[in-house]
Amino acid sequence: MKPKDSRILRKRKVKLHKRLERRQWPAQSSPMFRAQNIHYEMADKVRAVDCGAVGAFHQLARNTGLIRAIDEKLHLLKRHLPYHESDHVLNIAYNTLAGGTCLDDIELRRNDETFMDALGADRIPDPTTAGDFTRRFAEQQDVLSLMEAINAIRPKIWKKRLRGSEKKEAILDIDGTLAPTTGECKEGMGLAYNGEWGYHPLLISLANTLEPLYLVNRPGNRPSHDGAAEWMDRAIALVGESFERVCLRGDTDFALTTNFDRWTDSGVRFAFGKDATNNLVDMAEDLDKRRWRVLERREESSSDRKRRRRPVNVKEQIVVEKQYKNITLEKEHVAEFSYQPSKCNRPYRVIVLRKKLLVEQGQILLCDDVRYFFYITNIQEFSPAEVVYFCNERCNQENLIEQLKNGLNALRMPVGDLVSNWAYMVMSSLAWTLKAWFALLVRDTQRREELLKMEFRRFLNTLVRLPTQIIRGGRRIGFRILGYNDWTRTFLQTYDTIGQLRLV
């Protein structure tokens, strides 16, 4: 970072802190928002954009070799008049990165001359052309080529930016989610179990960095596990060279026992939920009482700040007053036993979680209830409680799915068939991948972890939406940041790292 930039940042931080510091205000005779006599006028020479960080992400895509990889692996255009495949892919990704929620929002960028100047582009594809590009993905292999182009860059980033301890184990989370659509002419959609029409994408993500490694579109009537083993094997191969070992984690739908022996022989670890079938329940009930241990849930990490008093549980009060049936947890116990699935040639550890529940109505206890939850794993060093904790941590992928759905709107399904919608979700989710790569380049460990877990909308408002003046001249594009927030220093420091990054 330039000394001048560092000096400006210090001055702005001091000025802002002075403005916001606590003080005893006298009674005010008028509201704090006092602006009046406001005028608007057009600037003649000064031009700016509201998403000034887009230049940094374009530089990140260039310096990591992503642009070159897309053009080398993806071949959908016979002639480049005037766009290349990477232009189309990044056009959709940058639209999402700039806060766009649909293809039509590309028109806002296309009519913003300063935005195009920031990317050094004479023009960018319009929404119709962007939609037409998604329809050029005629078969699965085309989308796979795009995903492999992106995935070719990931190991280089991991090798460069992950620390030694972070490379010990890659945890792959697997899950499916429903992406409903109200369209009636979308080819490949199906009727899901809940009566909604749409698609059923499969997501395989790296829990260490929350990167979506593989997104696979499927009809809505397909089960979660359908075709999952093939994509899980691809993900294992992708992370296998960068991490010392690999661990698969998923819910009961992905306990694909046919593959357990093969995965174990190749050194892959796994921990899956297991359906509470009658034979497993019988085995759990036959266990000796001395083998059960009380499960103590781990408390949240303590903070230096004083913990606030927990507010009154209003919902619980209403349930009691209205005499609704209420199921509350009394105790949890864990135990384990060996079990050999019918499609396996060896036994595996099965962890059973027993929940004792109280069923109440108003303040009257109706009955006790006991429910069993099972987990199957080949991880030997974890205690039964640690296996339960480990499997419960899969909820982080639920947060990622929520961000892909409602943060990026990548699962919006805006075009006409299964493969083109699949291509759109991969291109749009590239915005999240760029966010993860940017976070890995952040020097400060605390800021890095915060940015990796940050929701997409907050990320936009914190880092991407920097009001920035664009100055073109002398074969140089200048970005002059006009605003300031607490993340501006982090952004500039990370951009310096991007400038030094050479993975090609």
Coordinates of C-alpha atoms in Angstrom, one line a residue:
M1 CA 0.0 0.0 0.0
K2 CA 1.3 3.5 -0.8
P3 CA 2.3 5.7 2.1
K4 CA -0.1 8.3 0.8
D5 CA -3.0 5.8 1.0
S6 CA -2.0 4.7 4.5
R7 CA -1.9 8.3 5.7
I8 CA -5.3 9.1 4.2
L9 CA -6.8 6.0 5.8
R10 CA -5.4 7.0 9.2
K11 CA -6.8 10.5 8.9
R12 CA -10.3 9.3 7.9
K13 CA -10.3 6.7 10.7
V14 CA -9.5 9.3 13.3
K15 CA -12.0 11.7 11.9
L16 CA -14.7 9.1 11.9
H17 CA -14.0 7.8 15.4
K18 CA -14.0 11.4 16.7
R19 CA -17.4 11.9 15.1
L20 CA -18.9 8.7 16.5
E21 CA -17.3 8.8 20.0
R22 CA -19.6 8.7 23.0
R23 CA -20.5 12.0 24.5
Q24 CA -23.3 13.6 26.5
W25 CA -25.5 15.4 24.1
P26 CA -27.7 18.2 25.2
A27 CA -31.4 18.1 24.3
Q28 CA -31.7 18.9 20.5
S29 CA -34.3 21.3 19.2
S30 CA -34.4 19.7 15.8
P31 CA -33.9 16.2 14.3
M32 CA -30.3 15.0 13.7
F33 CA -31.0 14.6 9.9
R34 CA -30.9 18.4 9.1
A35 CA -30.1 18.4 5.4
Q36 CA -32.1 20.9 3.4
N37 CA -31.9 22.9 0.2
I38 CA -30.5 19.8 -1.6
H39 CA -29.6 20.1 -5.3
Y40 CA -28.6 17.5 -7.9
E41 CA -26.5 18.1 -10.9
M42 CA -24.5 16.0 -13.5
A43 CA -20.8 15.9 -13.2
D44 CA -19.0 16.8 -16.5
K45 CA -15.6 15.2 -16.2
V46 CA -15.7 13.2 -12.9
R47 CA -17.2 9.7 -13.4
A48 CA -17.6 7.1 -10.7
V49 CA -19.1 3.7 -10.0
D50 CA -20.7 2.3 -6.8
C51 CA -19.0 -1.1 -7.1
G52 CA -15.4 0.1 -7.2
A53 CA -14.0 -3.3 -6.0
V54 CA -14.9 -5.0 -9.3
G55 CA -11.6 -4.0 -10.7
A56 CA -9.8 -5.9 -7.9
F57 CA -11.8 -9.0 -8.6
H58 CA -11.1 -8.8 -12.3
Q59 CA -7.4 -8.5 -11.5
L60 CA -7.8 -11.5 -9.2
A61 CA -9.4 -13.5 -12.1
R62 CA -6.6 -12.4 -14.4
N63 CA -3.6 -13.1 -12.1
T64 CA -4.9 -16.5 -11.0
G65 CA -5.1 -17.6 -14.6
L66 CA -8.9 -18.0 -14.4
I67 CA -9.6 -16.1 -17.6
R68 CA -7.1 -18.1 -19.6
A69 CA -8.3 -21.4 -18.2
I70 CA -11.9 -20.6 -19.2
D71 CA -10.9 -19.8 -22.8
E72 CA -8.7 -22.8 -23.0
K73 CA -11.2 -25.4 -21.7
L74 CA -14.6 -24.0 -22.8
H75 CA -15.3 -24.0 -26.5
L76 CA -18.8 -22.9 -27.4
L77 CA -18.2 -20.1 -29.9
K78 CA -17.0 -20.7 -33.5
R79 CA -15.9 -17.1 -33.9
H80 CA -15.2 -14.4 -31.3
L81 CA -17.3 -11.6 -32.6
P82 CA -16.6 -9.7 -30.4
Y83 CA -16.7 -11.7 -27.2
H84 CA -14.7 -14.7 -25.9
E85 CA -16.2 -17.4 -23.6
S86 CA -14.5 -15.8 -20.6
D87 CA -16.2 -12.5 -21.4
H88 CA -19.6 -14.1 -21.2
V89 CA -18.8 -16.1 -18.0
L90 CA -17.4 -13.1 -16.2
N91 CA -20.2 -10.9 -17.4
I92 CA -22.7 -13.0 -15.5
A93 CA -20.3 -13.4 -12.5
Y94 CA -19.6 -9.7 -12.3
N95 CA -23.3 -8.9 -12.6
T96 CA -23.9 -11.0 -9.5
L97 CA -20.8 -9.6 -7.8
A98 CA -22.1 -6.0 -8.4
G99 CA -25.4 -6.9 -6.7
G100 CA -27.4 -8.0 -9.8
T101 CA -30.1 -10.6 -9.0
C102 CA -31.2 -11.5 -12.6
L103 CA -30.0 -11.4 -16.2
D104 CA -32.0 -8.2 -16.8
D105 CA -29.7 -6.4 -14.3
I106 CA -26.9 -6.8 -16.8
E107 CA -28.6 -4.0 -18.8
L108 CA -27.8 -1.6 -15.9
R109 CA -24.1 -2.4 -16.2
R110 CA -24.2 -2.3 -20.0
N111 CA -25.6 1.3 -19.9
D112 CA -23.0 2.4 -17.3
E113 CA -20.1 3.7 -19.3
T114 CA -17.9 4.1 -16.2
F115 CA -18.5 0.4 -15.3
M116 CA -17.2 -0.7 -18.7
D117 CA -14.3 1.7 -18.4
A118 CA -13.4 0.0 -15.1
L119 CA -13.1 -3.3 -16.8
G120 CA -11.4 -1.9 -19.9
A121 CA -14.2 -3.1 -22.1
D122 CA -15.7 -1.2 -25.1
R123 CA -19.0 -3.0 -24.5
I124 CA -20.4 -6.0 -22.6
P125 CA -23.0 -8.6 -23.6
D126 CA -26.6 -7.5 -23.2
P127 CA -29.1 -9.7 -21.2
T128 CA -30.5 -11.4 -24.3
T129 CA -27.0 -12.3 -25.5
A130 CA -26.1 -13.5 -22.0
G131 CA -29.2 -15.8 -22.0
D132 CA -28.3 -17.0 -25.5
F133 CA -24.8 -17.9 -24.2
T134 CA -26.3 -20.1 -21.5
R135 CA -28.3 -22.0 -24.2
R136 CA -25.1 -22.8 -26.0
F137 CA -24.3 -25.3 -23.2
A138 CA -25.9 -28.2 -25.0
E139 CA -24.9 -31.1 -22.8
Q140 CA -23.4 -32.0 -19.4
Q141 CA -19.8 -32.1 -20.8
D142 CA -20.0 -28.3 -21.6
V143 CA -20.9 -27.4 -18.1
L144 CA -18.3 -29.8 -16.7
S145 CA -15.6 -28.1 -18.8
L146 CA -16.5 -24.8 -17.2
M147 CA -16.4 -26.2 -13.7
E148 CA -13.1 -27.9 -14.4
A149 CA -11.7 -24.6 -15.7
I150 CA -12.5 -23.0 -12.4
N151 CA -11.4 -26.0 -10.4
A152 CA -8.0 -26.0 -12.1
I153 CA -7.2 -22.7 -10.3
R154 CA -8.3 -23.8 -6.8
P155 CA -5.3 -26.1 -6.0
K156 CA -2.9 -23.3 -6.9
I157 CA -4.7 -20.9 -4.5
W158 CA -4.8 -23.6 -1.8
K159 CA -1.1 -24.3 -2.2
K160 CA -0.2 -20.6 -2.1
R161 CA -2.5 -19.4 0.7
L162 CA -3.4 -22.2 3.0
R163 CA -1.2 -22.7 6.0
G164 CA 0.3 -26.1 6.9
S165 CA -2.2 -27.0 9.6
E166 CA -5.1 -26.1 7.2
K167 CA -3.9 -28.6 4.6
K168 CA -4.2 -31.6 6.9
E169 CA -7.7 -32.6 6.0
A170 CA -10.2 -31.5 3.3
I171 CA -13.8 -31.8 4.5
L172 CA -16.3 -32.2 1.7
D173 CA -19.9 -31.5 2.5
I174 CA -22.6 -33.0 0.2
D175 CA -26.2 -32.0 0.1
G176 CA -29.1 -31.5 -2.3
T177 CA -31.6 -28.6 -2.3
L178 CA -34.9 -27.9 -4.1
A179 CA -34.9 -24.9 -6.5
P180 CA -38.6 -24.3 -7.3
T181 CA -39.7 -22.4 -10.4
T182 CA -43.1 -21.1 -11.4
G183 CA -42.3 -21.4 -15.1
E184 CA -44.3 -23.9 -17.1
C185 CA -42.1 -24.3 -20.2
K186 CA -38.7 -25.2 -18.5
E187 CA -37.4 -28.4 -19.9
G188 CA -36.0 -30.9 -17.4
M189 CA -38.0 -29.8 -14.4
G190 CA -39.8 -32.3 -12.2
L191 CA -42.4 -32.5 -9.4
A192 CA -40.6 -32.7 -6.0
Y193 CA -41.7 -34.7 -3.0
N194 CA -43.3 -31.5 -1.5
G195 CA -45.5 -30.8 -4.5
E196 CA -43.3 -28.0 -6.0
W197 CA -42.2 -28.0 -9.6
G198 CA -38.5 -27.2 -10.2
Y199 CA -35.0 -28.6 -10.1
H200 CA -33.0 -30.4 -7.5
P201 CA -29.3 -29.2 -7.6
L202 CA -26.6 -31.2 -5.9
L203 CA -23.8 -29.2 -4.1
I204 CA -20.4 -30.5 -3.1
S205 CA -18.5 -27.8 -1.2
L206 CA -15.2 -27.6 0.7
A207 CA -16.0 -26.9 4.3
N208 CA -12.6 -25.5 5.0
T209 CA -13.1 -22.4 2.7
L210 CA -16.9 -22.8 1.9
E211 CA -16.1 -23.0 -1.8
P212 CA -18.7 -24.7 -4.1
L213 CA -16.6 -27.3 -5.9
Y214 CA -19.4 -28.9 -7.9
L215 CA -22.9 -27.7 -8.6
V216 CA -25.0 -30.3 -10.5
N217 CA -28.5 -29.6 -11.7
R218 CA -31.1 -32.3 -11.8
P219 CA -34.9 -32.6 -12.2
G220 CA -36.9 -31.9 -9.1
N221 CA -38.2 -35.5 -8.8
R222 CA -34.7 -37.0 -8.4
P223 CA -33.6 -38.1 -5.0
S224 CA -30.8 -36.3 -3.2
H225 CA -28.3 -39.1 -3.7
D226 CA -29.0 -39.7 -7.3
G227 CA -25.7 -39.7 -9.2
A228 CA -23.9 -38.2 -6.2
A229 CA -21.1 -40.9 -5.9
E230 CA -19.6 -39.9 -9.3
W231 CA -19.4 -36.2 -8.3
M232 CA -18.1 -37.1 -4.8
D233 CA -15.3 -39.0 -6.5
R234 CA -14.5 -36.0 -8.7
A235 CA -14.3 -33.8 -5.6
I236 CA -12.0 -36.3 -3.8
A237 CA -9.7 -36.3 -6.8
L238 CA -9.7 -32.5 -6.9
V239 CA -8.7 -31.9 -3.3
G240 CA -6.6 -35.1 -2.9
E241 CA -3.4 -33.5 -4.2
S242 CA -3.6 -30.4 -2.0
F243 CA -4.6 -31.9 1.3
E244 CA -3.1 -34.8 3.3
R245 CA -6.4 -36.6 3.7
V246 CA -10.1 -36.2 2.6
C247 CA -13.2 -36.6 4.7
L248 CA -16.8 -36.9 3.3
R249 CA -19.7 -35.6 5.3
G250 CA -23.4 -35.7 4.6
D251 CA -26.9 -36.6 5.8
T252 CA -28.6 -39.9 5.6
D253 CA -29.3 -39.7 1.8
F254 CA -25.5 -39.8 1.1
A255 CA -24.7 -42.9 3.2
L256 CA -24.0 -44.8 0.0
T257 CA -22.9 -48.1 1.5
T258 CA -21.9 -49.5 -1.9
N259 CA -18.9 -47.2 -1.9
F260 CA -17.8 -47.5 1.8
D261 CA -15.2 -50.2 1.3
R262 CA -13.8 -48.5 -1.8
W263 CA -13.5 -45.1 -0.1
T264 CA -11.9 -46.7 3.0
D265 CA -9.3 -48.6 1.0
S266 CA -8.3 -45.4 -0.8
G267 CA -7.8 -43.6 2.6
V268 CA -11.0 -41.5 2.4
R269 CA -12.7 -40.9 5.7
F270 CA -16.4 -40.3 6.0
A271 CA -19.2 -39.5 8.5
F272 CA -22.8 -39.8 7.4
G273 CA -26.2 -39.8 9.0
K274 CA -27.9 -43.2 8.9
D275 CA -31.6 -43.9 8.7
A276 CA -33.1 -45.1 11.9
T277 CA -34.2 -48.5 10.6
N278 CA -35.9 -51.1 12.8
N279 CA -32.8 -53.3 13.1
L280 CA -30.6 -50.4 14.2
V281 CA -33.1 -49.2 16.7
D282 CA -33.3 -52.8 18.1
M283 CA -29.5 -52.9 18.4
A284 CA -29.5 -49.6 20.2
E285 CA -32.1 -50.7 22.7
D286 CA -30.2 -53.9 23.4
L287 CA -27.1 -52.1 24.4
D288 CA -25.9 -52.4 28.0
K289 CA -26.8 -49.3 30.0
R290 CA -23.2 -48.9 31.0
R291 CA -22.2 -48.1 27.4
W292 CA -24.4 -44.9 27.3
R293 CA -22.8 -41.6 28.1
V294 CA -24.5 -38.2 28.6
L295 CA -23.9 -35.9 25.7
E296 CA -22.8 -32.5 26.9
R297 CA -23.3 -29.9 24.2
R298 CA -20.3 -27.6 23.7
E299 CA -20.9 -24.0 24.8
E300 CA -20.3 -21.1 22.4
S301 CA -16.8 -19.7 22.5
S302 CA -16.4 -17.1 25.2
S303 CA -16.0 -13.5 24.3
D304 CA -14.2 -10.7 26.0
R305 CA -17.4 -8.7 26.0
K306 CA -19.8 -9.3 28.8
R307 CA -22.6 -11.7 27.8
R308 CA -26.0 -10.1 27.7
R309 CA -28.8 -11.6 29.7
R310 CA -30.9 -13.9 27.7
P311 CA -34.3 -12.3 26.9
V312 CA -37.6 -13.9 27.9
N313 CA -38.7 -16.8 25.7
V314 CA -41.9 -15.2 24.4
K315 CA -42.6 -18.1 22.0
E316 CA -42.5 -20.6 24.9
Q317 CA -44.9 -18.5 26.9
I318 CA -47.4 -18.4 24.0
V319 CA -47.2 -22.2 23.6
V320 CA -48.0 -22.8 27.3
E321 CA -50.8 -20.2 27.3
K322 CA -52.5 -21.5 24.2
Q323 CA -52.0 -25.1 25.4
Y324 CA -50.3 -26.2 22.2
K325 CA -48.5 -29.5 22.1
N326 CA -44.9 -28.9 23.0
I327 CA -42.0 -31.2 22.6
T328 CA -38.9 -30.3 24.7
L329 CA -35.5 -32.0 25.0
E330 CA -34.7 -33.4 28.5
K331 CA -31.5 -35.3 28.0
E332 CA -29.2 -36.7 25.3
H333 CA -27.0 -39.8 25.5
V334 CA -24.6 -41.4 23.0
A335 CA -23.2 -44.8 22.5
E336 CA -21.6 -46.8 19.8
F337 CA -21.6 -50.3 18.2
S338 CA -20.2 -52.1 15.2
Y339 CA -22.4 -52.7 12.2
Q340 CA -21.8 -54.2 8.8
P341 CA -24.1 -52.9 6.1
S342 CA -25.3 -55.6 3.7
K343 CA -23.4 -54.1 0.8
C344 CA -20.1 -53.9 2.7
N345 CA -17.4 -56.5 3.4
R346 CA -16.4 -55.1 6.8
P347 CA -18.1 -53.5 9.8
Y348 CA -18.1 -49.8 10.6
R349 CA -18.6 -47.7 13.7
V350 CA -22.2 -46.6 14.3
I351 CA -22.8 -43.8 16.7
V352 CA -26.3 -43.6 18.2
L353 CA -27.7 -40.5 19.7
R354 CA -30.7 -41.0 22.0
K355 CA -32.9 -38.1 22.7
K356 CA -35.3 -38.2 25.6
L357 CA -38.2 -35.8 24.9
L358 CA -41.0 -34.5 27.0
V359 CA -44.4 -34.1 25.3
E360 CA -46.4 -31.4 27.1
Q361 CA -49.7 -29.6 26.5
G362 CA -49.9 -26.4 28.5
Q363 CA -48.3 -27.3 31.8
I364 CA -49.5 -30.9 31.7
L365 CA -47.0 -33.7 30.9
L366 CA -48.6 -36.0 28.4
C367 CA -45.8 -38.6 27.9
D368 CA -42.2 -39.3 27.5
D369 CA -40.7 -40.0 24.0
V370 CA -37.4 -41.4 22.9
R371 CA -35.9 -40.9 19.5
Y372 CA -32.8 -42.4 18.0
F373 CA -30.4 -40.8 15.5
F374 CA -27.6 -42.7 13.9
Y375 CA -24.2 -41.8 12.3
I376 CA -22.0 -44.2 10.5
T377 CA -18.2 -43.5 10.1
N378 CA -14.8 -45.0 9.6
I379 CA -13.1 -42.4 11.7
Q380 CA -11.5 -44.2 14.6
E381 CA -9.9 -41.5 16.7
F382 CA -13.1 -39.5 17.4
S383 CA -15.1 -40.2 20.5
P384 CA -18.9 -40.8 20.0
A385 CA -19.6 -37.3 21.1
E386 CA -17.0 -35.8 18.8
V387 CA -18.6 -37.7 15.8
V388 CA -22.0 -36.1 16.7
Y389 CA -20.4 -32.7 16.9
F390 CA -18.6 -33.2 13.6
C391 CA -21.7 -34.2 11.8
N392 CA -23.7 -31.3 13.3
E393 CA -21.2 -28.9 11.9
R394 CA -22.5 -29.7 8.4
C395 CA -25.1 -27.0 9.1
N396 CA -22.5 -24.5 7.6
Q397 CA -23.3 -26.0 4.2
E398 CA -26.9 -25.1 4.8
N399 CA -25.8 -21.5 5.2
L400 CA -23.9 -21.8 1.9
I401 CA -27.0 -23.1 0.1
E402 CA -29.0 -20.3 1.6
Q403 CA -26.5 -17.8 0.2
L404 CA -26.5 -19.4 -3.2
K405 CA -30.3 -19.3 -3.3
N406 CA -31.1 -15.9 -1.8
G407 CA -27.8 -14.0 -1.5
L408 CA -26.5 -14.5 -5.0
N409 CA -29.8 -15.7 -6.6
A410 CA -27.6 -18.3 -8.4
L411 CA -30.4 -20.9 -8.2
R412 CA -33.0 -18.6 -9.8
M413 CA -33.3 -20.8 -12.9
P414 CA -33.9 -17.9 -15.3
V415 CA -33.6 -19.7 -18.6
G416 CA -35.4 -22.5 -20.5
D417 CA -33.9 -25.9 -19.9
L418 CA -31.9 -28.0 -17.3
V419 CA -28.4 -27.6 -18.8
S420 CA -28.6 -23.9 -19.5
N421 CA -29.9 -23.2 -16.0
W422 CA -27.1 -25.4 -14.7
A423 CA -24.6 -23.3 -16.6
Y424 CA -26.1 -20.1 -15.2
M425 CA -25.9 -21.3 -11.6
V426 CA -22.2 -22.2 -12.1
M427 CA -21.4 -18.8 -13.6
S428 CA -23.3 -16.9 -11.0
S429 CA -21.8 -18.9 -8.2
L430 CA -18.4 -17.9 -9.5
A431 CA -19.0 -14.6 -7.6
W432 CA -18.9 -16.5 -4.3
T433 CA -15.7 -18.4 -5.4
L434 CA -14.0 -15.0 -6.1
K435 CA -15.1 -13.9 -2.7
A436 CA -13.5 -17.0 -1.1
W437 CA -10.3 -16.5 -3.0
F438 CA -10.1 -12.9 -2.0
A439 CA -10.6 -13.9 1.6
L440 CA -7.7 -16.4 1.4
L441 CA -5.5 -13.5 0.3
V442 CA -6.3 -11.4 3.3
R443 CA -3.3 -11.1 5.7
D444 CA -5.1 -10.6 9.0
T445 CA -6.2 -14.0 10.2
Q446 CA -9.3 -12.7 12.0
R447 CA -10.5 -10.6 9.1
R448 CA -9.8 -13.6 6.8
E449 CA -12.1 -15.9 8.8
E450 CA -14.7 -13.2 9.1
L451 CA -14.7 -12.6 5.3
L452 CA -14.9 -16.3 4.5
K453 CA -18.1 -16.7 6.7
M454 CA -19.6 -13.3 5.7
E455 CA -23.0 -13.3 4.1
F456 CA -23.0 -12.2 0.5
R457 CA -25.1 -9.1 0.9
R458 CA -23.0 -7.8 3.8
F459 CA -19.9 -8.6 1.7
L460 CA -21.3 -6.5 -1.1
N461 CA -22.0 -3.5 1.2
T462 CA -18.7 -3.9 3.0
L463 CA -16.2 -4.5 0.3
V464 CA -17.6 -4.4 -3.2
R465 CA -19.7 -1.2 -3.1
L466 CA -16.9 1.2 -2.7
P467 CA -17.8 4.5 -4.4
T468 CA -14.8 4.9 -6.8
Q469 CA -13.8 7.4 -9.4
I470 CA -12.5 5.9 -12.6
I471 CA -9.7 7.6 -14.5
R472 CA -8.5 6.3 -17.9
G473 CA -5.4 7.6 -19.6
G474 CA -1.9 6.7 -20.6
R475 CA -2.7 2.9 -21.0
R476 CA -3.7 3.0 -17.3
I477 CA -7.0 2.6 -15.5
G478 CA -7.0 4.5 -12.2
F479 CA -9.4 3.7 -9.3
R480 CA -9.7 6.5 -6.8
I481 CA -11.7 5.5 -3.8
L482 CA -14.1 8.2 -2.7
G483 CA -15.7 6.6 0.4
Y484 CA -14.4 4.9 3.6
N485 CA -15.4 2.2 6.0
D486 CA -13.6 -0.1 8.4
W487 CA -12.7 -2.6 5.7
T488 CA -11.1 -0.2 3.3
R489 CA -7.6 -0.7 4.6
T490 CA -8.1 -4.5 4.4
F491 CA -9.2 -4.1 0.8
L492 CA -6.2 -2.1 -0.2
Q493 CA -3.7 -4.4 1.5
T494 CA -5.3 -7.4 -0.1
Y495 CA -5.2 -5.7 -3.5
D496 CA -1.5 -5.3 -3.1
T497 CA -1.3 -9.1 -2.5
I498 CA -3.3 -9.7 -5.7
G499 CA -0.9 -7.5 -7.6
Q500 CA 2.0 -9.7 -6.5
L501 CA 0.1 -12.9 -7.2
R502 CA 1.3 -15.0 -10.1
L503 CA -0.2 -18.4 -10.6
V504 CA 0.0 -18.6 -14.4

